[in-house]
Amino acid sequence: MIFEDIESFAQNLPAMQAIAGLDFGEKTIGVAVSDSFLSVASPLETIRRKKFTLDAEALMQIVAHRNIAGLVLGLPRNMDGSEGPRCQKTRAFARNLGRLTDIPITYWDERLSTVAAERSLLESDTSRKRRAEVIDHIAAGYILQGALDRLSHLKRG
């Protein structure tokens, strides 16, 4: 099931299970996971994209192994909020993934997540080679943390 808004997504999540955040790109998929309290995002790994069936298989292994209850895909909107070709590719990936699993899927505006990830890696004096290796799952962590913060706010409000 794909939910356009985080509120509907939240209503369809089981209690006390982790969710995953995805930074879907042309060549890679960054993956981050939350704790079961849905409070902290942790970057996990970067999947090198091959073709959809192999990419989905790798993701579904993570979902099964970590008992993931939902997926948050970063939606790469343009700076003016409009959606371009990258958003269309992300939505198509989500639709295809939705055919393989019953867990809820939603989107989170990922504008500037990669910029934030890059900045934090630069501040921690990470080498260029290492930054290239980890940037995608660090960005997925920023995407997921944004969604977790919103979910936390929904619970309180």
PDB file of C-alpha atoms in Angstrom:
ATOM      1  CA  MET A   1       0.000   0.000   0.000  1.00  0.00           C
ATOM      2  CA  ILE A   2       1.335   3.403  -0.945  1.00  0.00           C
ATOM      3  CA  PHE A   3       0.289   6.387   1.133  1.00  0.00           C
ATOM      4  CA  GLU A   4       0.801   9.908  -0.166  1.00  0.00           C
ATOM      5  CA  ASP A   5       0.655  11.406   3.324  1.00  0.00           C
ATOM      6  CA  ILE A   6       2.573  10.427   6.431  1.00  0.00           C
ATOM      7  CA  GLU A   7      -0.575  10.529   8.595  1.00  0.00           C
ATOM      8  CA  SER A   8      -2.228   7.659   6.681  1.00  0.00           C
ATOM      9  CA  PHE A   9       1.087   5.797   6.631  1.00  0.00           C
ATOM     10  CA  ALA A  10       1.338   6.163  10.435  1.00  0.00           C
ATOM     11  CA  GLN A  11      -2.165   4.751  10.942  1.00  0.00           C
ATOM     12  CA  ASN A  12      -1.183   1.625   9.027  1.00  0.00           C
ATOM     13  CA  LEU A  13       2.028   0.862  10.914  1.00  0.00           C
ATOM     14  CA  PRO A  14       2.024  -1.901  13.527  1.00  0.00           C
ATOM     15  CA  ALA A  15       3.292  -0.945  16.970  1.00  0.00           C
ATOM     16  CA  MET A  16       6.879  -1.533  18.057  1.00  0.00           C
ATOM     17  CA  GLN A  17       8.387  -2.356  14.667  1.00  0.00           C
ATOM     18  CA  ALA A  18      11.145  -0.563  12.815  1.00  0.00           C
ATOM     19  CA  ILE A  19      10.748   1.201   9.491  1.00  0.00           C
ATOM     20  CA  ALA A  20      13.307   1.843   6.755  1.00  0.00           C
ATOM     21  CA  GLY A  21      14.193   4.957   4.776  1.00  0.00           C
ATOM     22  CA  LEU A  22      15.378   4.783   1.187  1.00  0.00           C
ATOM     23  CA  ASP A  23      17.392   7.266  -0.849  1.00  0.00           C
ATOM     24  CA  PHE A  24      16.572   5.999  -4.340  1.00  0.00           C
ATOM     25  CA  GLY A  25      19.088   7.091  -6.965  1.00  0.00           C
ATOM     26  CA  GLU A  26      20.185   6.296 -10.496  1.00  0.00           C
ATOM     27  CA  LYS A  27      23.019   3.964  -9.439  1.00  0.00           C
ATOM     28  CA  THR A  28      22.375   3.228  -5.777  1.00  0.00           C
ATOM     29  CA  ILE A  29      19.732   2.895  -3.082  1.00  0.00           C
ATOM     30  CA  GLY A  30      20.768   4.200   0.308  1.00  0.00           C
ATOM     31  CA  VAL A  31      19.095   2.346   3.176  1.00  0.00           C
ATOM     32  CA  ALA A  32      18.604   3.473   6.769  1.00  0.00           C
ATOM     33  CA  VAL A  33      16.583   1.776   9.513  1.00  0.00           C
ATOM     34  CA  SER A  34      14.878   2.987  12.663  1.00  0.00           C
ATOM     35  CA  ASP A  35      14.676   1.483  16.093  1.00  0.00           C
ATOM     36  CA  SER A  36      11.395  -0.173  17.107  1.00  0.00           C
ATOM     37  CA  PHE A  37      10.358   2.962  19.037  1.00  0.00           C
ATOM     38  CA  LEU A  38      10.533   4.972  15.768  1.00  0.00           C
ATOM     39  CA  SER A  39      12.786   7.569  17.316  1.00  0.00           C
ATOM     40  CA  VAL A  40      16.281   7.190  15.809  1.00  0.00           C
ATOM     41  CA  ALA A  41      17.373   6.580  12.209  1.00  0.00           C
ATOM     42  CA  SER A  42      20.609   4.688  11.602  1.00  0.00           C
ATOM     43  CA  PRO A  43      22.265   4.530   8.187  1.00  0.00           C
ATOM     44  CA  LEU A  44      22.606   0.871   7.220  1.00  0.00           C
ATOM     45  CA  GLU A  45      23.994   0.228   3.751  1.00  0.00           C
ATOM     46  CA  THR A  46      24.031   1.223   0.100  1.00  0.00           C
ATOM     47  CA  ILE A  47      22.684  -1.155  -2.497  1.00  0.00           C
ATOM     48  CA  ARG A  48      24.358  -0.889  -5.916  1.00  0.00           C
ATOM     49  CA  ARG A  49      21.502  -0.921  -8.406  1.00  0.00           C
ATOM     50  CA  LYS A  50      21.461  -3.581 -11.101  1.00  0.00           C
ATOM     51  CA  LYS A  51      17.901  -4.206 -12.276  1.00  0.00           C
ATOM     52  CA  PHE A  52      14.590  -3.917 -10.464  1.00  0.00           C
ATOM     53  CA  THR A  53      14.177  -7.594  -9.557  1.00  0.00           C
ATOM     54  CA  LEU A  54      17.651  -7.781  -7.999  1.00  0.00           C
ATOM     55  CA  ASP A  55      17.281  -4.403  -6.274  1.00  0.00           C
ATOM     56  CA  ALA A  56      13.889  -5.386  -4.852  1.00  0.00           C
ATOM     57  CA  GLU A  57      15.246  -8.761  -3.731  1.00  0.00           C
ATOM     58  CA  ALA A  58      18.064  -7.045  -1.806  1.00  0.00           C
ATOM     59  CA  LEU A  59      15.559  -4.675  -0.178  1.00  0.00           C
ATOM     60  CA  MET A  60      13.125  -7.444   0.708  1.00  0.00           C
ATOM     61  CA  GLN A  61      15.965  -9.371   2.380  1.00  0.00           C
ATOM     62  CA  ILE A  62      16.622  -6.329   4.602  1.00  0.00           C
ATOM     63  CA  VAL A  63      12.884  -5.982   5.299  1.00  0.00           C
ATOM     64  CA  ALA A  64      12.610  -9.646   6.314  1.00  0.00           C
ATOM     65  CA  HIS A  65      15.870  -9.813   8.264  1.00  0.00           C
ATOM     66  CA  ARG A  66      15.155  -6.658  10.264  1.00  0.00           C
ATOM     67  CA  ASN A  67      11.377  -7.127  10.556  1.00  0.00           C
ATOM     68  CA  ILE A  68      10.711  -3.785   8.845  1.00  0.00           C
ATOM     69  CA  ALA A  69       7.079  -2.613   9.076  1.00  0.00           C
ATOM     70  CA  GLY A  70       7.132   0.231   6.543  1.00  0.00           C
ATOM     71  CA  LEU A  71       9.211   2.035   3.931  1.00  0.00           C
ATOM     72  CA  VAL A  72       9.813   5.768   3.536  1.00  0.00           C
ATOM     73  CA  LEU A  73      11.132   6.757   0.117  1.00  0.00           C
ATOM     74  CA  GLY A  74      12.828  10.084  -0.299  1.00  0.00           C
ATOM     75  CA  LEU A  75      10.961  12.085  -2.950  1.00  0.00           C
ATOM     76  CA  PRO A  76      13.435  14.299  -4.831  1.00  0.00           C
ATOM     77  CA  ARG A  77      11.258  17.354  -5.463  1.00  0.00           C
ATOM     78  CA  ASN A  78      12.617  20.393  -7.245  1.00  0.00           C
ATOM     79  CA  MET A  79      13.496  23.353  -5.039  1.00  0.00           C
ATOM     80  CA  ASP A  80      10.181  25.034  -5.997  1.00  0.00           C
ATOM     81  CA  GLY A  81       8.292  21.958  -4.747  1.00  0.00           C
ATOM     82  CA  SER A  82       7.359  20.672  -8.199  1.00  0.00           C
ATOM     83  CA  GLU A  83       8.003  17.103  -9.305  1.00  0.00           C
ATOM     84  CA  GLY A  84      10.309  16.257 -12.187  1.00  0.00           C
ATOM     85  CA  PRO A  85      11.544  13.067 -13.857  1.00  0.00           C
ATOM     86  CA  ARG A  86      13.411  11.861 -10.729  1.00  0.00           C
ATOM     87  CA  CYS A  87      10.163  11.970  -8.726  1.00  0.00           C
ATOM     88  CA  GLN A  88       8.412   9.993 -11.460  1.00  0.00           C
ATOM     89  CA  LYS A  89      11.149   7.323 -11.322  1.00  0.00           C
ATOM     90  CA  THR A  90      10.873   7.156  -7.523  1.00  0.00           C
ATOM     91  CA  ARG A  91       7.080   6.796  -7.687  1.00  0.00           C
ATOM     92  CA  ALA A  92       7.400   4.065 -10.347  1.00  0.00           C
ATOM     93  CA  PHE A  93       9.895   2.206  -8.139  1.00  0.00           C
ATOM     94  CA  ALA A  94       7.469   2.476  -5.194  1.00  0.00           C
ATOM     95  CA  ARG A  95       4.575   1.155  -7.305  1.00  0.00           C
ATOM     96  CA  ASN A  96       6.659  -1.822  -8.455  1.00  0.00           C
ATOM     97  CA  LEU A  97       7.808  -2.476  -4.890  1.00  0.00           C
ATOM     98  CA  GLY A  98       4.210  -2.216  -3.683  1.00  0.00           C
ATOM     99  CA  ARG A  99       3.317  -5.165  -5.912  1.00  0.00           C
ATOM    100  CA  LEU A 100       5.828  -7.326  -4.020  1.00  0.00           C
ATOM    101  CA  THR A 101       4.952  -6.484  -0.431  1.00  0.00           C
ATOM    102  CA  ASP A 102       1.998  -5.558   1.755  1.00  0.00           C
ATOM    103  CA  ILE A 103       3.957  -3.257   4.060  1.00  0.00           C
ATOM    104  CA  PRO A 104       2.995   0.418   3.896  1.00  0.00           C
ATOM    105  CA  ILE A 105       5.097   2.729   1.732  1.00  0.00           C
ATOM    106  CA  THR A 106       5.160   6.517   1.858  1.00  0.00           C
ATOM    107  CA  TYR A 107       7.238   9.416   0.592  1.00  0.00           C
ATOM    108  CA  TRP A 108       9.253  12.074   2.381  1.00  0.00           C
ATOM    109  CA  ASP A 109      10.471  15.298   0.804  1.00  0.00           C
ATOM    110  CA  GLU A 110      14.200  14.745   0.496  1.00  0.00           C
ATOM    111  CA  ARG A 111      15.233  18.192  -0.690  1.00  0.00           C
ATOM    112  CA  LEU A 112      18.689  18.958   0.684  1.00  0.00           C
ATOM    113  CA  SER A 113      19.113  15.579   2.428  1.00  0.00           C
ATOM    114  CA  THR A 114      22.197  14.791   0.352  1.00  0.00           C
ATOM    115  CA  VAL A 115      23.520  18.308   0.986  1.00  0.00           C
ATOM    116  CA  ALA A 116      23.050  17.804   4.739  1.00  0.00           C
ATOM    117  CA  ALA A 117      24.705  14.385   4.575  1.00  0.00           C
ATOM    118  CA  GLU A 118      27.640  15.779   2.590  1.00  0.00           C
ATOM    119  CA  ARG A 119      28.058  18.637   5.062  1.00  0.00           C
ATOM    120  CA  SER A 120      28.122  16.314   8.064  1.00  0.00           C
ATOM    121  CA  LEU A 121      30.694  14.073   6.370  1.00  0.00           C
ATOM    122  CA  LEU A 122      32.857  17.087   5.525  1.00  0.00           C
ATOM    123  CA  GLU A 123      32.600  18.356   9.103  1.00  0.00           C
ATOM    124  CA  SER A 124      33.757  14.977  10.365  1.00  0.00           C
ATOM    125  CA  ASP A 125      36.734  15.179   7.989  1.00  0.00           C
ATOM    126  CA  THR A 126      35.724  12.086   6.017  1.00  0.00           C
ATOM    127  CA  SER A 127      37.909  11.354   2.992  1.00  0.00           C
ATOM    128  CA  ARG A 128      36.485  11.874  -0.492  1.00  0.00           C
ATOM    129  CA  LYS A 129      36.633   8.127  -1.207  1.00  0.00           C
ATOM    130  CA  ARG A 130      34.817   7.263   2.020  1.00  0.00           C
ATOM    131  CA  ARG A 131      32.201  10.012   1.429  1.00  0.00           C
ATOM    132  CA  ALA A 132      31.393   8.448  -1.964  1.00  0.00           C
ATOM    133  CA  GLU A 133      30.936   5.057  -0.274  1.00  0.00           C
ATOM    134  CA  VAL A 134      28.577   6.228   2.480  1.00  0.00           C
ATOM    135  CA  ILE A 135      26.766   9.336   1.179  1.00  0.00           C
ATOM    136  CA  ASP A 136      23.654   7.464   0.009  1.00  0.00           C
ATOM    137  CA  HIS A 137      22.889   5.632   3.233  1.00  0.00           C
ATOM    138  CA  ILE A 138      23.748   8.738   5.271  1.00  0.00           C
ATOM    139  CA  ALA A 139      21.234  10.665   3.104  1.00  0.00           C
ATOM    140  CA  ALA A 140      18.708   7.854   3.699  1.00  0.00           C
ATOM    141  CA  GLY A 141      19.286   8.420   7.424  1.00  0.00           C
ATOM    142  CA  TYR A 142      18.419  12.109   7.045  1.00  0.00           C
ATOM    143  CA  ILE A 143      15.283  11.227   5.066  1.00  0.00           C
ATOM    144  CA  LEU A 144      14.182   8.650   7.635  1.00  0.00           C
ATOM    145  CA  GLN A 145      14.943  10.901  10.607  1.00  0.00           C
ATOM    146  CA  GLY A 146      12.765  13.643   9.110  1.00  0.00           C
ATOM    147  CA  ALA A 147       9.886  11.182   8.768  1.00  0.00           C
ATOM    148  CA  LEU A 148      10.463   9.813  12.298  1.00  0.00           C
ATOM    149  CA  ASP A 149      10.388  13.333  13.742  1.00  0.00           C
ATOM    150  CA  ARG A 150       7.065  13.958  11.984  1.00  0.00           C
ATOM    151  CA  LEU A 151       5.662  10.622  13.219  1.00  0.00           C
ATOM    152  CA  SER A 152       6.729  11.529  16.744  1.00  0.00           C
ATOM    153  CA  HIS A 153       4.933  14.853  16.446  1.00  0.00           C
ATOM    154  CA  LEU A 154       1.773  13.090  15.204  1.00  0.00           C
ATOM    155  CA  LYS A 155       1.765  10.801  18.274  1.00  0.00           C
ATOM    156  CA  ARG A 156       2.001  13.774  20.652  1.00  0.00           C
ATOM    157  CA  GLY A 157      -0.479  15.961  18.784  1.00  0.00           C
TER     158      GLY A 157
END
